[in-house]
mmCIF file of C-alpha atoms in Angstrom:
data_model
loop_
_atom_site.group_PDB
_atom_site.id
_atom_site.type_symbol
_atom_site.label_atom_id
_atom_site.label_comp_id
_atom_site.label_asym_id
_atom_site.label_seq_id
_atom_site.Cartn_x
_atom_site.Cartn_y
_atom_site.Cartn_z
ATOM 1 C CA GLY V 1 3.661 -98.249 41.594
ATOM 2 C CA PHE V 2 4.313 -95.134 39.190
ATOM 3 C CA CYS V 3 2.904 -92.558 42.539
ATOM 4 C CA VAL V 4 5.229 -94.164 44.614
ATOM 5 C CA CYS V 5 8.236 -94.408 42.352
ATOM 6 C CA ARG V 6 7.932 -91.041 41.167
ATOM 7 C CA VAL V 7 7.364 -89.287 44.797
ATOM 8 C CA PHE V 8 11.926 -90.609 44.999
ATOM 9 C CA PHE V 9 12.234 -89.392 42.719
ATOM 10 C CA PHE V 10 10.869 -85.863 43.368
ATOM 11 C CA CYS V 11 12.452 -87.141 46.827
ATOM 12 C CA PHE V 12 16.097 -86.506 46.409
ATOM 13 C CA PHE V 13 17.615 -88.793 48.991
ATOM 14 C CA GLY V 14 19.737 -90.962 49.199
ATOM 15 C CA TRP V 15 22.354 -92.684 51.583
ATOM 16 C CA CYS V 16 20.843 -92.000 55.214
ATOM 17 C CA VAL V 17 17.246 -90.657 54.847
ATOM 18 C CA TRP V 18 15.284 -93.387 56.895
ATOM 19 C CA VAL V 19 11.145 -94.313 54.918
ATOM 20 C CA LEU V 20 8.609 -95.674 56.717
ATOM 21 C CA VAL V 21 5.766 -97.375 54.065
ATOM 22 C CA CYS V 22 3.064 -97.607 55.795
ATOM 23 C CA GLY V 23 1.089 -100.348 54.266
ATOM 24 C CA GLY V 24 4.622 -102.223 53.316
ATOM 25 C CA GLY V 25 2.969 -105.036 52.667
ATOM 26 C CA GLY V 26 0.733 -104.744 50.935
ATOM 27 C CA GLY V 27 0.034 -103.968 46.882
ATOM 28 C CA LEU V 28 1.561 -100.516 46.704
ATOM 29 C CA GLY V 29 3.561 -100.918 49.850
ATOM 30 C CA HIS V 30 5.365 -103.442 48.959
ATOM 31 C CA LEU V 31 6.777 -101.109 46.101
ATOM 32 C CA GLY V 32 7.861 -98.920 48.098
ATOM 33 C CA VAL V 33 10.160 -100.468 50.269
ATOM 34 C CA GLN V 34 11.649 -101.770 47.226
ATOM 35 C CA TYR V 35 11.962 -98.856 45.302
ATOM 36 C CA ALA V 36 13.051 -96.496 48.354
ATOM 37 C CA ALA V 37 15.143 -99.340 50.130
ATOM 38 C CA ARG V 38 18.037 -99.819 46.078
ATOM 39 C CA MET V 39 17.688 -95.736 46.507
ATOM 40 C CA GLY V 40 19.779 -95.848 49.759
ATOM 41 C CA ALA V 41 17.702 -95.229 52.649
ATOM 42 C CA GLU V 42 16.957 -96.901 55.456
ATOM 43 C CA VAL V 43 13.436 -98.390 55.232
ATOM 44 C CA PHE V 44 11.515 -99.841 57.639
ATOM 45 C CA GLY V 45 7.915 -101.140 56.953
ATOM 46 C CA PHE V 46 4.315 -99.994 59.384
ATOM 47 C CA THR V 47 1.581 -102.002 59.860
ATOM 48 C CA SER V 48 -1.200 -103.824 62.135
ATOM 49 C CA SER V 49 0.107 -106.817 61.048
ATOM 50 C CA PRO V 50 3.494 -109.121 62.363
ATOM 51 C CA LYS V 51 2.366 -111.443 60.161
ATOM 52 C CA LYS V 52 4.150 -109.431 57.511
ATOM 53 C CA GLU V 53 7.819 -109.022 59.094
ATOM 54 C CA LYS V 54 9.387 -111.334 57.104
ATOM 55 C CA LEU V 55 7.862 -110.252 54.022
ATOM 56 C CA ILE V 56 8.420 -107.006 54.817
ATOM 57 C CA LYS V 57 11.900 -107.382 55.668
ATOM 58 C CA ASP V 58 12.751 -109.477 52.992
ATOM 59 C CA LEU V 59 11.432 -107.453 50.403
ATOM 60 C CA GLY V 60 14.545 -104.880 51.219
ATOM 61 C CA ALA V 61 13.185 -102.693 55.071
ATOM 62 C CA LYS V 62 15.623 -102.857 57.470
ATOM 63 C CA GLY V 63 13.230 -103.097 60.587
ATOM 64 C CA MET V 64 8.991 -103.451 61.070
ATOM 65 C CA VAL V 65 6.730 -101.383 63.278
ATOM 66 C CA LEU V 66 2.851 -102.506 64.130
ATOM 67 C CA TRP V 67 1.001 -100.001 64.189
ATOM 68 C CA ARG V 68 -1.388 -100.026 67.489
ATOM 69 C CA GLN V 69 1.093 -101.171 69.380
ATOM 70 C CA PRO V 70 0.674 -99.241 73.018
ATOM 71 C CA GLY V 71 4.201 -96.844 72.269
ATOM 72 C CA PHE V 72 5.213 -98.117 69.521
ATOM 73 C CA HIS V 73 6.251 -94.476 68.983
ATOM 74 C CA GLU V 74 8.300 -93.951 71.766
ATOM 75 C CA GLU V 75 11.715 -95.516 69.779
ATOM 76 C CA PHE V 76 10.947 -93.970 66.235
ATOM 77 C CA LEU V 77 11.028 -90.198 68.030
ATOM 78 C CA ASN V 78 12.143 -87.589 65.198
ATOM 79 C CA SER V 79 13.729 -90.732 62.882
ATOM 80 C CA PHE V 80 12.324 -91.157 59.761
ATOM 81 C CA ASP V 81 12.709 -88.639 56.804
ATOM 82 C CA ILE V 82 10.299 -90.014 55.193
ATOM 83 C CA ILE V 83 6.569 -91.008 55.317
ATOM 84 C CA LEU V 84 5.178 -92.880 53.181
ATOM 85 C CA ASN V 85 1.156 -93.328 53.166
ATOM 86 C CA THR V 86 0.134 -95.770 50.822
ATOM 87 C CA LEU V 87 -3.057 -96.473 52.555
ATOM 88 C CA SER V 88 -6.450 -96.294 51.592
ATOM 89 C CA VAL V 89 -6.937 -95.027 55.111
ATOM 90 C CA THR V 90 -8.271 -91.675 56.964
ATOM 91 C CA PHE V 91 -5.812 -91.252 59.795
ATOM 92 C CA THR V 92 -7.663 -88.743 63.264
ATOM 93 C CA THR V 93 -5.948 -85.854 64.072
ATOM 94 C CA GLU V 94 -4.564 -88.006 67.325
ATOM 95 C CA GLU V 95 -2.554 -90.179 64.694
ATOM 96 C CA PHE V 96 -1.277 -87.581 62.003
ATOM 97 C CA THR V 97 0.074 -86.658 65.079
ATOM 98 C CA ILE V 98 1.819 -89.245 65.563
ATOM 99 C CA PHE V 99 3.189 -89.107 62.126
ATOM 100 C CA SER V 100 4.655 -86.087 63.316
ATOM 101 C CA LYS V 101 5.984 -86.613 66.780
ATOM 102 C CA ILE V 102 8.201 -89.632 64.532
ATOM 103 C CA LEU V 103 8.991 -87.236 62.048
ATOM 104 C CA LYS V 104 12.603 -85.279 62.022
ATOM 105 C CA PRO V 105 11.939 -81.069 61.602
ATOM 106 C CA TYR V 106 11.833 -80.280 57.166
ATOM 107 C CA GLY V 107 10.319 -84.011 56.840
ATOM 108 C CA LYS V 108 8.118 -85.703 54.996
ATOM 109 C CA PHE V 109 4.547 -86.836 54.796
ATOM 110 C CA ILE V 110 3.669 -88.410 51.576
ATOM 111 C CA GLN V 111 0.127 -89.421 50.561
ATOM 112 C CA VAL V 112 -0.706 -91.193 47.663
ATOM 113 C CA GLY V 113 -3.707 -94.323 48.388
ATOM 114 C CA VAL V 114 -6.509 -92.124 48.741
ATOM 115 C CA PRO V 115 -9.925 -92.769 50.710
ATOM 116 C CA VAL V 116 -12.078 -93.989 48.852
ATOM 117 C CA HIS V 117 -15.433 -91.485 50.369
ATOM 118 C CA GLY V 118 -13.462 -88.274 49.600
ATOM 119 C CA GLU V 119 -12.148 -88.207 53.254
ATOM 120 C CA LYS V 120 -10.455 -85.069 54.704
ATOM 121 C CA LEU V 121 -6.454 -85.535 56.185
ATOM 122 C CA ASN V 122 -7.042 -84.752 59.663
ATOM 123 C CA VAL V 123 -4.140 -82.715 60.466
ATOM 124 C CA ASN V 124 -3.662 -80.357 63.488
ATOM 125 C CA PHE V 125 -1.320 -77.506 62.275
ATOM 126 C CA HIS V 126 0.699 -76.716 65.165
ATOM 127 C CA ASP V 127 2.075 -80.604 64.447
ATOM 128 C CA ILE V 128 3.183 -79.316 60.688
ATOM 129 C CA VAL V 129 3.920 -75.839 60.947
ATOM 130 C CA GLY V 130 5.947 -77.337 64.934
ATOM 131 C CA LYS V 131 8.179 -79.507 63.054
ATOM 132 C CA GLN V 132 7.796 -77.794 58.934
ATOM 133 C CA ILE V 133 6.522 -81.073 57.611
ATOM 134 C CA MET V 134 5.525 -81.045 53.882
ATOM 135 C CA VAL V 135 2.347 -82.971 53.159
ATOM 136 C CA ILE V 136 2.793 -83.680 49.502
ATOM 137 C CA GLY V 137 0.164 -86.676 47.978
ATOM 138 C CA SER V 138 1.237 -87.622 43.603
ATOM 139 C CA MET V 139 -1.161 -90.242 41.849
ATOM 140 C CA VAL V 140 -0.149 -89.924 38.498
ATOM 141 C CA GLY V 141 2.818 -88.673 35.342
ATOM 142 C CA GLY V 142 3.613 -88.805 31.815
ATOM 143 C CA THR V 143 4.854 -91.131 29.523
ATOM 144 C CA LYS V 144 9.112 -90.054 30.683
ATOM 145 C CA HIS V 145 8.471 -90.466 33.852
ATOM 146 C CA THR V 146 6.667 -93.962 33.312
ATOM 147 C CA GLU V 147 9.507 -95.282 31.457
ATOM 148 C CA GLN V 148 12.699 -94.190 33.877
ATOM 149 C CA MET V 149 10.264 -95.708 36.604
ATOM 150 C CA LEU V 150 9.705 -99.733 34.160
ATOM 151 C CA GLU V 151 14.184 -98.853 33.550
ATOM 152 C CA PHE V 152 15.090 -98.294 37.422
ATOM 153 C CA SER V 153 12.795 -101.609 38.565
ATOM 154 C CA ALA V 154 14.622 -103.451 35.612
ATOM 155 C CA GLU V 155 18.065 -102.456 37.160
ATOM 156 C CA ASN V 156 17.232 -102.627 40.767
ATOM 157 C CA ASP V 157 15.093 -105.800 40.349
ATOM 158 C CA ILE V 158 11.776 -104.307 41.481
ATOM 159 C CA LYS V 159 8.660 -106.598 41.477
ATOM 160 C CA CYS V 160 4.617 -105.838 41.616
ATOM 161 C CA LYS V 161 3.106 -108.813 43.240
ATOM 162 C CA CYS V 162 0.376 -110.705 42.181
ATOM 163 C CA GLU V 163 -1.728 -114.117 42.790
ATOM 164 C CA MET V 164 -3.203 -115.170 39.543
ATOM 165 C CA PHE V 165 -6.555 -116.444 38.587
ATOM 166 C CA GLU V 166 -8.217 -117.229 35.694
ATOM 167 C CA TRP V 167 -11.326 -115.838 34.240
ATOM 168 C CA GLU V 168 -13.342 -118.897 35.943
ATOM 169 C CA GLU V 169 -11.914 -118.282 39.417
ATOM 170 C CA PHE V 170 -12.897 -113.975 39.021
ATOM 171 C CA PRO V 171 -15.334 -114.908 41.892
ATOM 172 C CA LYS V 172 -12.715 -115.744 44.261
ATOM 173 C CA ALA V 173 -10.623 -113.659 42.640
ATOM 174 C CA LEU V 174 -13.566 -110.889 44.462
ATOM 175 C CA ASP V 175 -14.248 -112.349 47.249
ATOM 176 C CA LYS V 176 -10.944 -112.350 48.430
ATOM 177 C CA LEU V 177 -10.993 -108.862 47.073
ATOM 178 C CA ASP V 178 -14.449 -107.985 49.444
ATOM 179 C CA ASN V 179 -13.413 -109.331 52.220
ATOM 180 C CA GLY V 180 -10.015 -107.856 53.077
ATOM 181 C CA ARG V 181 -7.596 -111.381 51.662
ATOM 182 C CA PRO V 182 -5.208 -109.770 49.158
ATOM 183 C CA ILE V 183 -1.418 -109.264 50.197
ATOM 184 C CA PHE V 184 0.053 -107.898 47.603
ATOM 185 C CA ARG V 185 -2.114 -107.815 43.701
ATOM 186 C CA TYR V 186 -4.555 -109.691 42.306
ATOM 187 C CA VAL V 187 -4.745 -110.143 38.155
ATOM 188 C CA VAL V 188 -7.476 -111.817 36.011
ATOM 189 C CA HIS V 189 -6.486 -113.400 33.029
ATOM 190 C CA VAL V 190 -8.580 -112.824 30.623
#
């Protein structure tokens, strides 16, 4: 969760800032929702699964945005100050255009999920230049920032949700991972 927390420390925000967390019910996303909410933002989770609404709201989100629902973005035009993308997927140019429409002018699109095969970010430059959108990436940091994250997490009751497996259950965990069924994180006790 460090890459998620780190961007929020560096992209200062507080009350009245709207944040959309893509993958809000996933491994990095559930931490992103918690960090943004505890830092005072109005947070919305972004997911393709309506089943995750309660879960995302329980983490601190005000609401949920359903991806792939026709016209979902119309309700949120120029609403978000920050979009945090924790998904390891590549968006099409058309999909990124939708993000640019729901970002406010001078908004920030923050990428922390990294696609596996070195795909490129597909953007129409008019979308980012016209609204002066910043595109930011975050992955790692140093000891000082890790300590800040751990301290903030402890003070604000931010917890990583994990499903635990014993070593003997490793094949089961791997099967669930391969079939895209993890909700948050898998931990195998060795």
